[in-house]
Coordinates of C-alpha atoms in Angstrom, one line a residue:
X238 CA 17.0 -3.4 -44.6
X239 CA 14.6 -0.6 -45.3
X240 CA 16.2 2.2 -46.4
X241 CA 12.8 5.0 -46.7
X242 CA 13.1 8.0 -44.9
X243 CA 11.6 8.3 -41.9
X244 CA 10.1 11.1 -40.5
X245 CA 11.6 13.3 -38.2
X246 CA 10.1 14.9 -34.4
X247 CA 10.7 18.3 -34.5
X248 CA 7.1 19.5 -34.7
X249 CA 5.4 16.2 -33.9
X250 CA 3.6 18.5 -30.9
X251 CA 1.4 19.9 -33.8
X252 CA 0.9 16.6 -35.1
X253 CA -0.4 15.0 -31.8
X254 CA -2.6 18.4 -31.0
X255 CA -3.8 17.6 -34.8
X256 CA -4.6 13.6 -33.9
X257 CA -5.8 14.6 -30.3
X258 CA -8.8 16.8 -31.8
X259 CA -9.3 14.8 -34.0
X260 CA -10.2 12.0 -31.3
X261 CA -7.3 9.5 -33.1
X262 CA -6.9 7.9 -29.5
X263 CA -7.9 4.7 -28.5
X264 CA -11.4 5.5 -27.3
X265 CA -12.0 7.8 -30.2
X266 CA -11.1 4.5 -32.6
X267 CA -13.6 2.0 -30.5
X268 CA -16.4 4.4 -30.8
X269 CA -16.1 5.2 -34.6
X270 CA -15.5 1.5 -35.5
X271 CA -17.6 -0.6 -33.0
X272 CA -16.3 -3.3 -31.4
X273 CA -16.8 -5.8 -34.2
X274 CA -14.7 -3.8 -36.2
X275 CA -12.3 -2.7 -33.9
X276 CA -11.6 -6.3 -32.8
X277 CA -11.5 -7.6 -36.5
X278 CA -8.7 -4.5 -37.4
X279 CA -6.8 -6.7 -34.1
X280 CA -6.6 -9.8 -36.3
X281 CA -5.5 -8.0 -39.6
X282 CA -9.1 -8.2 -41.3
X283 CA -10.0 -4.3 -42.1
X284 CA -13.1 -4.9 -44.4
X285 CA -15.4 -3.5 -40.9
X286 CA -13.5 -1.0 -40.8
X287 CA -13.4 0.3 -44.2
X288 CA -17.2 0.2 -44.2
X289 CA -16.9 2.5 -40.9
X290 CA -15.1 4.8 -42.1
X291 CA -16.6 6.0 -45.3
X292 CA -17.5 9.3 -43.7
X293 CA -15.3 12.3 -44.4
X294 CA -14.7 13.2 -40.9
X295 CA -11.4 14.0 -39.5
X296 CA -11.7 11.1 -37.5
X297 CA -12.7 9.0 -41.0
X298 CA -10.1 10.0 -42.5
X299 CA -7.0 9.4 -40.1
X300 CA -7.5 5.8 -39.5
X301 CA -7.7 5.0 -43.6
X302 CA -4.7 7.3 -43.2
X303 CA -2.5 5.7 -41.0
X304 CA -4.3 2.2 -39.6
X305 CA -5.6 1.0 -42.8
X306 CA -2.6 2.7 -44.8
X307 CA -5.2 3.5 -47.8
X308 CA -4.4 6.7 -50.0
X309 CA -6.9 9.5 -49.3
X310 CA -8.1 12.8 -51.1
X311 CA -5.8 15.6 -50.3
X312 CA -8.0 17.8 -49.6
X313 CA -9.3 15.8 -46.8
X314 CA -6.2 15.2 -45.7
X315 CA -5.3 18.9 -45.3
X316 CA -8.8 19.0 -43.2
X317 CA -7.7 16.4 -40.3
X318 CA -3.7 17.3 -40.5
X319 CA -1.3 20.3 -40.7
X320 CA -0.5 18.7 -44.0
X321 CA 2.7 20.9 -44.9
X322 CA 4.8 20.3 -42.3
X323 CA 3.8 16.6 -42.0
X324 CA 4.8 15.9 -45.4
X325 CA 7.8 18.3 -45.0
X326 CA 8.8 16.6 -42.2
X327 CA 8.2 12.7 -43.5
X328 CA 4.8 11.5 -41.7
X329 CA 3.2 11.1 -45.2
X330 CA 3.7 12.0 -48.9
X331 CA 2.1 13.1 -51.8
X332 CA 0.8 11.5 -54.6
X333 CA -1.1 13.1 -57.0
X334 CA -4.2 14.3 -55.8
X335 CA -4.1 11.6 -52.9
X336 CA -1.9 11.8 -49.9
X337 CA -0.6 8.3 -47.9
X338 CA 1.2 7.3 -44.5
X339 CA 4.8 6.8 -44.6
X340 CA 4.7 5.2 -41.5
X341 CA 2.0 3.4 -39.1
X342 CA 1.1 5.5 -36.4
X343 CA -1.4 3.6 -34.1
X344 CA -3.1 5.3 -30.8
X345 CA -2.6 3.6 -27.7
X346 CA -3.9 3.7 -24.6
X347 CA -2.2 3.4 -21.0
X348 CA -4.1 2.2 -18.0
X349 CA -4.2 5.5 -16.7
X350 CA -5.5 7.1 -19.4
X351 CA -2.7 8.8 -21.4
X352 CA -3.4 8.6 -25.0
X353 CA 0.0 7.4 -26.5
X354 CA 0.8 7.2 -30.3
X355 CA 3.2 4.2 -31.5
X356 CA 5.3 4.5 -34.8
X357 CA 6.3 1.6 -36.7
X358 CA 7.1 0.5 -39.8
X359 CA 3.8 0.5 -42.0
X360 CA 1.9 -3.1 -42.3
X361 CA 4.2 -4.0 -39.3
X362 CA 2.0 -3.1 -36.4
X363 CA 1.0 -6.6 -35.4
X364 CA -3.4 -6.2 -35.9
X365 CA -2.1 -4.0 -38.8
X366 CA -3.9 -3.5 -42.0
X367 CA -1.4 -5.7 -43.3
X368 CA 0.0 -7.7 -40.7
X369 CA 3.5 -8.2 -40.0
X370 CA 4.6 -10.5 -42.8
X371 CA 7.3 -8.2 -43.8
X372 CA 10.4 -10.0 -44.5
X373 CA 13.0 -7.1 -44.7
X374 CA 15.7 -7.6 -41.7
X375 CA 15.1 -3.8 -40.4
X376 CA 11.6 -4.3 -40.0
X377 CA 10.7 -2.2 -36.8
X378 CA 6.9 -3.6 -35.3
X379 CA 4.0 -1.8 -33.8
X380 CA 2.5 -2.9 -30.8
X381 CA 1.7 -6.3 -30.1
X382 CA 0.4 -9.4 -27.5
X383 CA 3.5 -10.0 -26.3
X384 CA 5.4 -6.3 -25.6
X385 CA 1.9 -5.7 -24.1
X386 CA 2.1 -8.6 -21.9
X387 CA 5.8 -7.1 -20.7
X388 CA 4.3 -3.4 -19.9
X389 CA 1.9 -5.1 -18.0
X390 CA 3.9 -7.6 -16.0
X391 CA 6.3 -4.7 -15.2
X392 CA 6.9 -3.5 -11.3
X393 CA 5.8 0.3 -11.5
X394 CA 7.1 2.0 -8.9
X395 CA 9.5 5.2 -9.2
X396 CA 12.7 4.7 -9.9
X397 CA 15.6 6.4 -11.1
X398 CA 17.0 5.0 -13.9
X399 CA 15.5 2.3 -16.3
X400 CA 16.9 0.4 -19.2
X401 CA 14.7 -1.0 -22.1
X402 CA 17.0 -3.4 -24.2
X403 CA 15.9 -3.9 -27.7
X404 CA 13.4 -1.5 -27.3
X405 CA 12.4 -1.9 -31.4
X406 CA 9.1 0.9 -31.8
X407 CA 9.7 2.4 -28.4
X408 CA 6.8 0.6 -26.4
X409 CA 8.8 0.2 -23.4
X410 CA 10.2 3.4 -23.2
X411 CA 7.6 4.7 -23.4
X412 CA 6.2 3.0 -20.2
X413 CA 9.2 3.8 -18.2
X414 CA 9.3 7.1 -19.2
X415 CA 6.2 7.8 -16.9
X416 CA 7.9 6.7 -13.6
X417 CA 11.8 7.0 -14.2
X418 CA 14.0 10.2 -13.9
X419 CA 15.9 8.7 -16.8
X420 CA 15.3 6.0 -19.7
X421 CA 17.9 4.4 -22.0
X422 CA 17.0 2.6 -24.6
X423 CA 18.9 0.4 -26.6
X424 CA 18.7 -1.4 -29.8
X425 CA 20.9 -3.4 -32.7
X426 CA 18.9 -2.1 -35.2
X427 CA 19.5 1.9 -36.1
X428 CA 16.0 2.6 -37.7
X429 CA 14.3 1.1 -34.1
X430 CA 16.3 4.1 -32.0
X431 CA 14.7 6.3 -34.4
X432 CA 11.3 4.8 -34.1
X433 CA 11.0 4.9 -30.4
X434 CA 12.7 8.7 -30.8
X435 CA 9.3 9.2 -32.9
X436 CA 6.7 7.5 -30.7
X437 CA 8.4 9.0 -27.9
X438 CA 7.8 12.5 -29.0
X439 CA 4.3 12.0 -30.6
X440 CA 3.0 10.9 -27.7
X441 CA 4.5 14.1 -25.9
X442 CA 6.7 11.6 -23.3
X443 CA 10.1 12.8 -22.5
X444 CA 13.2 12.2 -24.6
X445 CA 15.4 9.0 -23.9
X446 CA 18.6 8.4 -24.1
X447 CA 18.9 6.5 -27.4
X448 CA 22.0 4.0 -27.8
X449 CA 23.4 1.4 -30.8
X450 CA 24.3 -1.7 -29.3
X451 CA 23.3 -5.5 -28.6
X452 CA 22.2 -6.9 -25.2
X453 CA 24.5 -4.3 -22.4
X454 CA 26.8 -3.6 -24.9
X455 CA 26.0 0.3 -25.2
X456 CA 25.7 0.9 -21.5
X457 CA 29.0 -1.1 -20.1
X458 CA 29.1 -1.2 -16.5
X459 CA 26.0 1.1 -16.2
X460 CA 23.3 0.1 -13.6
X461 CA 20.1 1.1 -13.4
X462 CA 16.7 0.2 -10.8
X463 CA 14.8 -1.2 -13.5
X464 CA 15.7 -3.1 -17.0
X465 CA 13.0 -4.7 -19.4
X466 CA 13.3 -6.2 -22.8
X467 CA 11.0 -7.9 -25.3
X468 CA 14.4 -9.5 -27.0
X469 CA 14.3 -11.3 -30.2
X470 CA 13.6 -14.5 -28.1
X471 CA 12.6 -16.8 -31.9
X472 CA 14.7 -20.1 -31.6
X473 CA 15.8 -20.3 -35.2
X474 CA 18.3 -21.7 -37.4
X475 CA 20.4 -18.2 -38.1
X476 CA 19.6 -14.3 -38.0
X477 CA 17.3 -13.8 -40.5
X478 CA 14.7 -11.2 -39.4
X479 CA 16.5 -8.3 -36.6
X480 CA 12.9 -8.1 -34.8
X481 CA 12.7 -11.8 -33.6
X482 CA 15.8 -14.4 -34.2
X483 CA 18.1 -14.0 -31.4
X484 CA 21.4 -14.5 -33.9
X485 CA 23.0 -16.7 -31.1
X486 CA 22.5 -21.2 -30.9
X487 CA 19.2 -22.1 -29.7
X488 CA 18.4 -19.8 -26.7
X489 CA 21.4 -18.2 -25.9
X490 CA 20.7 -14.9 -26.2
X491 CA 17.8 -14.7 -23.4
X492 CA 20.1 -17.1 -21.7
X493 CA 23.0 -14.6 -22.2
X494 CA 21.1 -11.5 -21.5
X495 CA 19.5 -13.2 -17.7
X496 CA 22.8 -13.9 -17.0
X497 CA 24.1 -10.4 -17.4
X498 CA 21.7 -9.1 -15.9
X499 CA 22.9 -9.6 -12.2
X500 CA 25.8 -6.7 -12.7
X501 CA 23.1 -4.1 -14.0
X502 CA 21.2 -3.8 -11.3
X503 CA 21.1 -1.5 -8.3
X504 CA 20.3 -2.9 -5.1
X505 CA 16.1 -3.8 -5.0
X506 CA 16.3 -3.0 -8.4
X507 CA 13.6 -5.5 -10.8
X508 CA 14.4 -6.6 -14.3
X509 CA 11.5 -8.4 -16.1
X510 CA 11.9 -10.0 -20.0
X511 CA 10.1 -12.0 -22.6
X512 CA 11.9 -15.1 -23.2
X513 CA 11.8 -18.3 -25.0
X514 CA 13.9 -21.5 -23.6
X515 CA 14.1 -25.0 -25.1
X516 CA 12.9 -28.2 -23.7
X517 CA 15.9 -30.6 -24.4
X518 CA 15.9 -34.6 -24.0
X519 CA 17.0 -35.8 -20.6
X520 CA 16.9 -32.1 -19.1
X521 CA 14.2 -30.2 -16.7
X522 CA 13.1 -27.2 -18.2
X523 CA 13.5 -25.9 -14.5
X524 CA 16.6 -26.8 -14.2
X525 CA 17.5 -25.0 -17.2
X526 CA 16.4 -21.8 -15.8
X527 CA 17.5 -21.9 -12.8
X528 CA 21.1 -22.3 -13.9
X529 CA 20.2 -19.0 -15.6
X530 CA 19.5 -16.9 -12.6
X531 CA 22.0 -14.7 -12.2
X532 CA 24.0 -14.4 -8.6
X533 CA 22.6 -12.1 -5.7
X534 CA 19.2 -12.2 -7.7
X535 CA 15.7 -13.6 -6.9
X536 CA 14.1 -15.2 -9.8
X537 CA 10.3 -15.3 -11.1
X538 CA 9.9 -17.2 -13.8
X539 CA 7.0 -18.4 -15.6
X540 CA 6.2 -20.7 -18.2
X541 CA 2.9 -19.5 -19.8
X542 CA 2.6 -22.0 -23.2
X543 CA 4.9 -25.2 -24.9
X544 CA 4.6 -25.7 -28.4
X545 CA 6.3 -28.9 -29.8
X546 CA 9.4 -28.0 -32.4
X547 CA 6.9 -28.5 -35.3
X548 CA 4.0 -26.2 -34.2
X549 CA 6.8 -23.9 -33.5
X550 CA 8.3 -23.9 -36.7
X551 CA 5.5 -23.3 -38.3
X552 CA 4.0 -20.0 -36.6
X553 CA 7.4 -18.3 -37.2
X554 CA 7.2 -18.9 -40.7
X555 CA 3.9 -18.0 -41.1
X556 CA 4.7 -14.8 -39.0
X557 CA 7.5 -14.2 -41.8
X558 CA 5.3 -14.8 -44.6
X559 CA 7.1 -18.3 -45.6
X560 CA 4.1 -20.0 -46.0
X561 CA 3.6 -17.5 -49.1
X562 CA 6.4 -18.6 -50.8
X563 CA 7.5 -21.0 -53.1
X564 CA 6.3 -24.4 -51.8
X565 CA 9.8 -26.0 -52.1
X566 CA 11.3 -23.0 -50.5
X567 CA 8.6 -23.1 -47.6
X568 CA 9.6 -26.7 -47.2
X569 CA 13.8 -26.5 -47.1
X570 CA 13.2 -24.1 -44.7
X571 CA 10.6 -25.9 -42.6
X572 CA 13.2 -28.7 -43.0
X573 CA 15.9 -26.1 -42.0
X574 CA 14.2 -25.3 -38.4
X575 CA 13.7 -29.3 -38.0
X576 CA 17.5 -30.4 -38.4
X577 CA 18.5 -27.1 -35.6
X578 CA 16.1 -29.1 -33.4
X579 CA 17.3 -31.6 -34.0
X580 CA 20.8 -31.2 -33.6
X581 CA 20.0 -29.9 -30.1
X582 CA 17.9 -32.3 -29.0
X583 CA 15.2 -29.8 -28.8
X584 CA 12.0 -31.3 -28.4
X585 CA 9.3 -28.6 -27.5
X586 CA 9.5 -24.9 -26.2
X587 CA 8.8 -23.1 -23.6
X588 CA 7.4 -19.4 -24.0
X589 CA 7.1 -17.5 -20.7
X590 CA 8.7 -14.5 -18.8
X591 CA 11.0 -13.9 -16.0
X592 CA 11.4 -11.5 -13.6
X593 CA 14.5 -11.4 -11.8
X594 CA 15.1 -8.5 -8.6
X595 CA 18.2 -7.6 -7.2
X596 CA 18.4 -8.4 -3.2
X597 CA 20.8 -8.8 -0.5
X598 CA 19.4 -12.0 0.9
X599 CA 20.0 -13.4 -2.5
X600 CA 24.1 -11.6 -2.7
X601 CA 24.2 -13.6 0.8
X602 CA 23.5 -17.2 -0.6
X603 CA 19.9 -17.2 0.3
X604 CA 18.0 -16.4 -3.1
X605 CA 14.3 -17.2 -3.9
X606 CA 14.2 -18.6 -7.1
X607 CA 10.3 -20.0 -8.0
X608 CA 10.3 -21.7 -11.3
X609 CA 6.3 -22.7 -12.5
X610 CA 4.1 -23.2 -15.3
X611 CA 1.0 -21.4 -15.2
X612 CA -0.9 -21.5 -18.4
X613 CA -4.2 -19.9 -17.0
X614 CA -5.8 -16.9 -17.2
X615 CA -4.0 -14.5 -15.0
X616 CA -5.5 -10.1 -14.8
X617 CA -3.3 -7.7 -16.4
X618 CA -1.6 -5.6 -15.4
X619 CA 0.5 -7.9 -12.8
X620 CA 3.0 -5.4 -11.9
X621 CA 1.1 -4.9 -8.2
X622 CA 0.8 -8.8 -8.1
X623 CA 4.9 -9.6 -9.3
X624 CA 5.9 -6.8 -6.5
X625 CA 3.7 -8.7 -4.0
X626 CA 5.1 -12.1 -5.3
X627 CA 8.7 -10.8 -3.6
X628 CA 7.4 -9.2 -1.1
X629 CA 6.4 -12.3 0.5
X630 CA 9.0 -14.5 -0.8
X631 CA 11.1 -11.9 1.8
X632 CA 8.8 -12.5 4.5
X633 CA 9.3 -16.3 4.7
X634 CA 12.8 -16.2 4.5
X635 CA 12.4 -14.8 7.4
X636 CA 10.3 -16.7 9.1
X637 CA 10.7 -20.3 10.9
X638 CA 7.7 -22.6 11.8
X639 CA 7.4 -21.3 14.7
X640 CA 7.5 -17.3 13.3
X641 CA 5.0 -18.7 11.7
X642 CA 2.4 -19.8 14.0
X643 CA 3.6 -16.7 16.2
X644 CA 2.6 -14.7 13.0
X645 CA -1.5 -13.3 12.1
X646 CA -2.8 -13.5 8.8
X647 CA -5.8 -12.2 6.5
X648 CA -7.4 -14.0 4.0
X649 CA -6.9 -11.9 0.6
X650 CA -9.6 -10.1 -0.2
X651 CA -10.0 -11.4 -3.2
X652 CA -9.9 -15.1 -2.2
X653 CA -13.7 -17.4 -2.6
X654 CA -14.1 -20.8 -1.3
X655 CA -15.7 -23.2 -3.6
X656 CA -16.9 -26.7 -2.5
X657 CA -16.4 -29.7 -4.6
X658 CA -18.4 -32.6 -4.7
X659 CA -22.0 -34.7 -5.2
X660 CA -25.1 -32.9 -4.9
X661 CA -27.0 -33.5 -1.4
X662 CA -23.7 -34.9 -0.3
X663 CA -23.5 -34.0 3.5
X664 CA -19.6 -32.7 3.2
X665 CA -17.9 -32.2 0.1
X666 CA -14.8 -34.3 -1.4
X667 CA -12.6 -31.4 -1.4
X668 CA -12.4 -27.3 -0.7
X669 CA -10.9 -25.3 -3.7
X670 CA -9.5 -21.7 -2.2
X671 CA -9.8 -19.8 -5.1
X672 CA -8.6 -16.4 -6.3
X673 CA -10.5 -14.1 -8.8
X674 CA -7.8 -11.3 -9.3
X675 CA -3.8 -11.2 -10.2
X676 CA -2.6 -14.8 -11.4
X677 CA -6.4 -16.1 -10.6
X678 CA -4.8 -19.4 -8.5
X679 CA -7.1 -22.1 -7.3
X680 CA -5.5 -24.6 -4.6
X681 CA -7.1 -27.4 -2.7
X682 CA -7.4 -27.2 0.9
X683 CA -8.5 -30.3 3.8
X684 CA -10.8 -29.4 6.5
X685 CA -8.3 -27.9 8.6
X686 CA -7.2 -25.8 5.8
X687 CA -10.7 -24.1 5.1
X688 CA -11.2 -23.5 8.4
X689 CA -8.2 -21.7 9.4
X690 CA -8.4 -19.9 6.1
X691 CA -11.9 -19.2 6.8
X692 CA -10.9 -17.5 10.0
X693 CA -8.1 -15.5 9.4
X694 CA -8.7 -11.8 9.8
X695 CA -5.8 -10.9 11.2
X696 CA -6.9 -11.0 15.1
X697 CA -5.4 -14.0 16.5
X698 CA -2.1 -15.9 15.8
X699 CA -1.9 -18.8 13.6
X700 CA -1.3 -21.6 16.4
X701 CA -3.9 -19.8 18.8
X702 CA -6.8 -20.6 15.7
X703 CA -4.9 -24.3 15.2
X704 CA -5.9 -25.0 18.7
X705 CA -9.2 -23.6 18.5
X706 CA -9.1 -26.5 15.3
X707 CA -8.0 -29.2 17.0
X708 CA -10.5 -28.8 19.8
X709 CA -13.6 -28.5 17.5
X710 CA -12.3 -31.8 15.5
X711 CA -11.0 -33.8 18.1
X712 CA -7.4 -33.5 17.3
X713 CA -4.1 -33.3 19.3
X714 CA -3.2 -29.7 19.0
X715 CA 0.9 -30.3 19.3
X716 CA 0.3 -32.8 16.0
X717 CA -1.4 -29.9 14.2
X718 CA 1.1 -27.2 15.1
X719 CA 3.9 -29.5 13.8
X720 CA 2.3 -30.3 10.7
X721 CA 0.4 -27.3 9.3
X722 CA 3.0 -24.5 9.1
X723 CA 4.2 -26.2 5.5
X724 CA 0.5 -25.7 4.1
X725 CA 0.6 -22.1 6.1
X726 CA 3.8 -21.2 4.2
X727 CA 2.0 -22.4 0.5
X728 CA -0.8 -20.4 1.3
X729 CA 1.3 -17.3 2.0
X730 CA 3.6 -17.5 -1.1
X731 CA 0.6 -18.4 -3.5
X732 CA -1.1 -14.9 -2.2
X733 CA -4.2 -16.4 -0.5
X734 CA -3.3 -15.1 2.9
X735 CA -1.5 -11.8 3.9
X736 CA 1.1 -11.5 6.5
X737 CA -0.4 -8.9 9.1
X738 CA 1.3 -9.2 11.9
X739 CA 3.3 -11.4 15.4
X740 CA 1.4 -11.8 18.2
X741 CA 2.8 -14.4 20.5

């Protein structure tokens, strides 16, 4: 484990005023490096942005500083920082006539604008001027895809207390921190607490409550309205690297960590994690997961990609720098990851995230549980779209067939039809409903199903526009009524029509 000094947050406001004029914020970076560059510094390749920041601007000269993690001339250093304090205080340090980062400090932007700074360890922010590739067990990483991917799935409503397990560089925390009276953040790894104490303060966010511990550990009984984690989710034979191997047999930790879950929350609460889950012989991967749902929770869970044991093996020891290694090392511990496989009859797995809420329908036997793979394209940030997800799920539990032909409906506004089939065809082979926002879902609908799509705007009752159908194609309207409520209740839980209403 890295033992360097890290710097400490007392008069981190003058560093962020420092950064802020500066224009060391997200924006400020995509202007001075072009998009070329700033998307080739996102996959580790800072030759653009070297050439864009030959200037000796301010600007120039912070992102060699602490993006590319080059040296730079003191003096120009002492132009774009309070240079003193910072190295007083451990943000960089001297050497000779040149000054470098002791840390990665990379700007980052929330969708509402704030301009947020993230502390990690340096060559660890993942799009780094180094990459990750670190192999020390303490490594503490920057932002990346995947604790993005969380912040965004995450319902953002206020709340008043939130929990952000493993919360490594602070990312999280940092999130909550915006619309939670109080965040607690926990992690096994001492140098991360300090980290997210760092990128909490630089990016002038309030304080967190800062605990050592693994999975609820440091909190005991405590419960809280909203818990997230990005846990080290890597399937892997041992505990090598704190950031990523879970330290438990095959999944068991985000097994472990679902399943706790349950006594954490307060009632309506939400808790959303990362997670990866294997896909053993003779064994639904659904059925896995569902037996991790915890009781008096809902469950959302999503498989998003499946990589087969070997393609999985390999990105995690490229992501550890294995591949640099001696070839014979590379290969026992290629082999190493095969034979844990192995001996769990592992053969492929699942990468995804779940979000589980806290509800009394599901404390009295009655949970919603909706297991899928969904490997599309889906519109960050889901939060809205996850909230709406439950929200509807509530709403047909409530609701018998004939609720729901009682009940009105609007088509979403973001729903198109498309019409599939030969050219100069008189009617097309099939209607695709589709949906250009949230998780961007297509579904095929019959005749009947365009049409009453087509027409719901939230006027008339479902069975009132099923007759008006049956007349128009010749059909016995008690038939219809019996057998369209099913494709009724798809069409509400997918999110192409809206609950607006009873009528009848």
């Amino acid at each position: 484990m890295s033992t360097t000094r890290l710097p400490v947050p007392d008069r981190s406001p003058r560093l962020r005023e420092a950064l802020l004029a500066a224009a060391f914020t997200a924006d400020g970076l995509l202007d001075l490096l072009g998009a070329p560059a700033y998307a080739a510094l996102a996959r580790s390749e800072t030759v653009p942005a070297l050439r864009a920041t030959r200037g000796a601007s301010p600007l120039d000269t912070l992102v060699r500083l602490f993006l590319l993690q080059c040296p730079v001339p003191h003096e120009r250093a002492r132009a774009a920082l309070p240079l003193a304090e910072c190295m007083e205080d451990g943000w960089v340090v001297r050497a000779g006539d040149e000054v470098r980062a002791a840390v990665d400090v990379r700007p980052y932007s929330e969708p509402e604008g704030q301009d947020w700074y993230i502390v990690s360890d340096l060559g660890c922010s993942v799009g780094g001027a180094g990459g990750i590739g670190s192999r020390e067990e303490g490594v503490v990483l920057g932002v990346g895809g995947a604790s993005a991917t969380l912040a965004g799935i995450t319902v953002r409503t206020p709340v008043a207390s939130a929990l952000d397990i493993g919360t490594g560089s602070g990312i999280q925390a940092l999130h909550a921190s915006q619309h939670a009276g109080r965040v607690t953040a926990t992690d096994l790894n001492p140098r991360a607490l300090e980290f997210t104490r760092l990128t909490l303060a630089l990016s002038g966010a309030p304080a967190a409550d800062l605990r050592l511990g693994s999975l609820y550990e440091p909190v005991g009984t405590e419960k809280y309205d909203l818990v997230v984690s990005n846990p080290p989710f890597v399937i892997s034979p041992g505990a090598r690297l704190t950031y990523r191997d879970g330290g438990m047999g095959g999944d068991d930790l985000c097994r472990t960590l679902v399943q706790q879950t349950g006594d954490r929350l307060n009632e309506g609460g939400y808790a959303h994690f990362l997670a990866n889950w294997q896909h053993v012989e003779g064994e639904e991967w659904q059925n896995r997961l569902s037996s991790w749902v915890p009781y008096g929770c809902d469950a959302w869970i999503v498989q998003r990609e499946v990589q087969d044991v070997t393609q999985y093996a390999e990105l995690w020891l490229r992501d550890s720098g294995d591949h640099r290694t001696d070839p014979a090392e590379y290969a026992a511990r290629y082999d190493a990851w095969l034979d844990e496989f192995e001996a769990r009859r592992t053969r492929s797995v699942g990468f995804g995230w779940i979000t589980l809420r806290k509800s009394a329908a599901a404390a009295a036997g009655n949970p919603s549980v909706v297991i899928e793979e969904w490997p599309h394209a889906v519109e960050q940030p889901l939060g809205p779209a996850v909230q709406a997800h439950f929200a509807r799920q509530d709403y047909l539990r409530e609701q018998d067939d004939a609720a729901l032909l009682a009940g009105r409906f609007a088509l979403a506004a973001e729903v198109v039809q498309e019409q599939v089939g030969l050219p100069g065809a008189e009617d097309p082979e099939h209607v695709v409903l589709r949906q250009n926002r949230g998780m961007r879902r297509a579904t095929k609908v019959d005749a009947v199903g365009a049409g009453f799509a087509g027409v719901c705007d939230g006027t008339l009752p479902a069975g009132r526009i099923l007759d008006a159908i049956a007349q128009l194609m010749n059909e016995d309207p008690v038939l219809l009524r019996d057998r369209t409520p099913q494709a009724i209740r798809l069409l509400v839980e997918e999110g192409f029509l809206e609950p607006v209403g009873s009528a009848e």
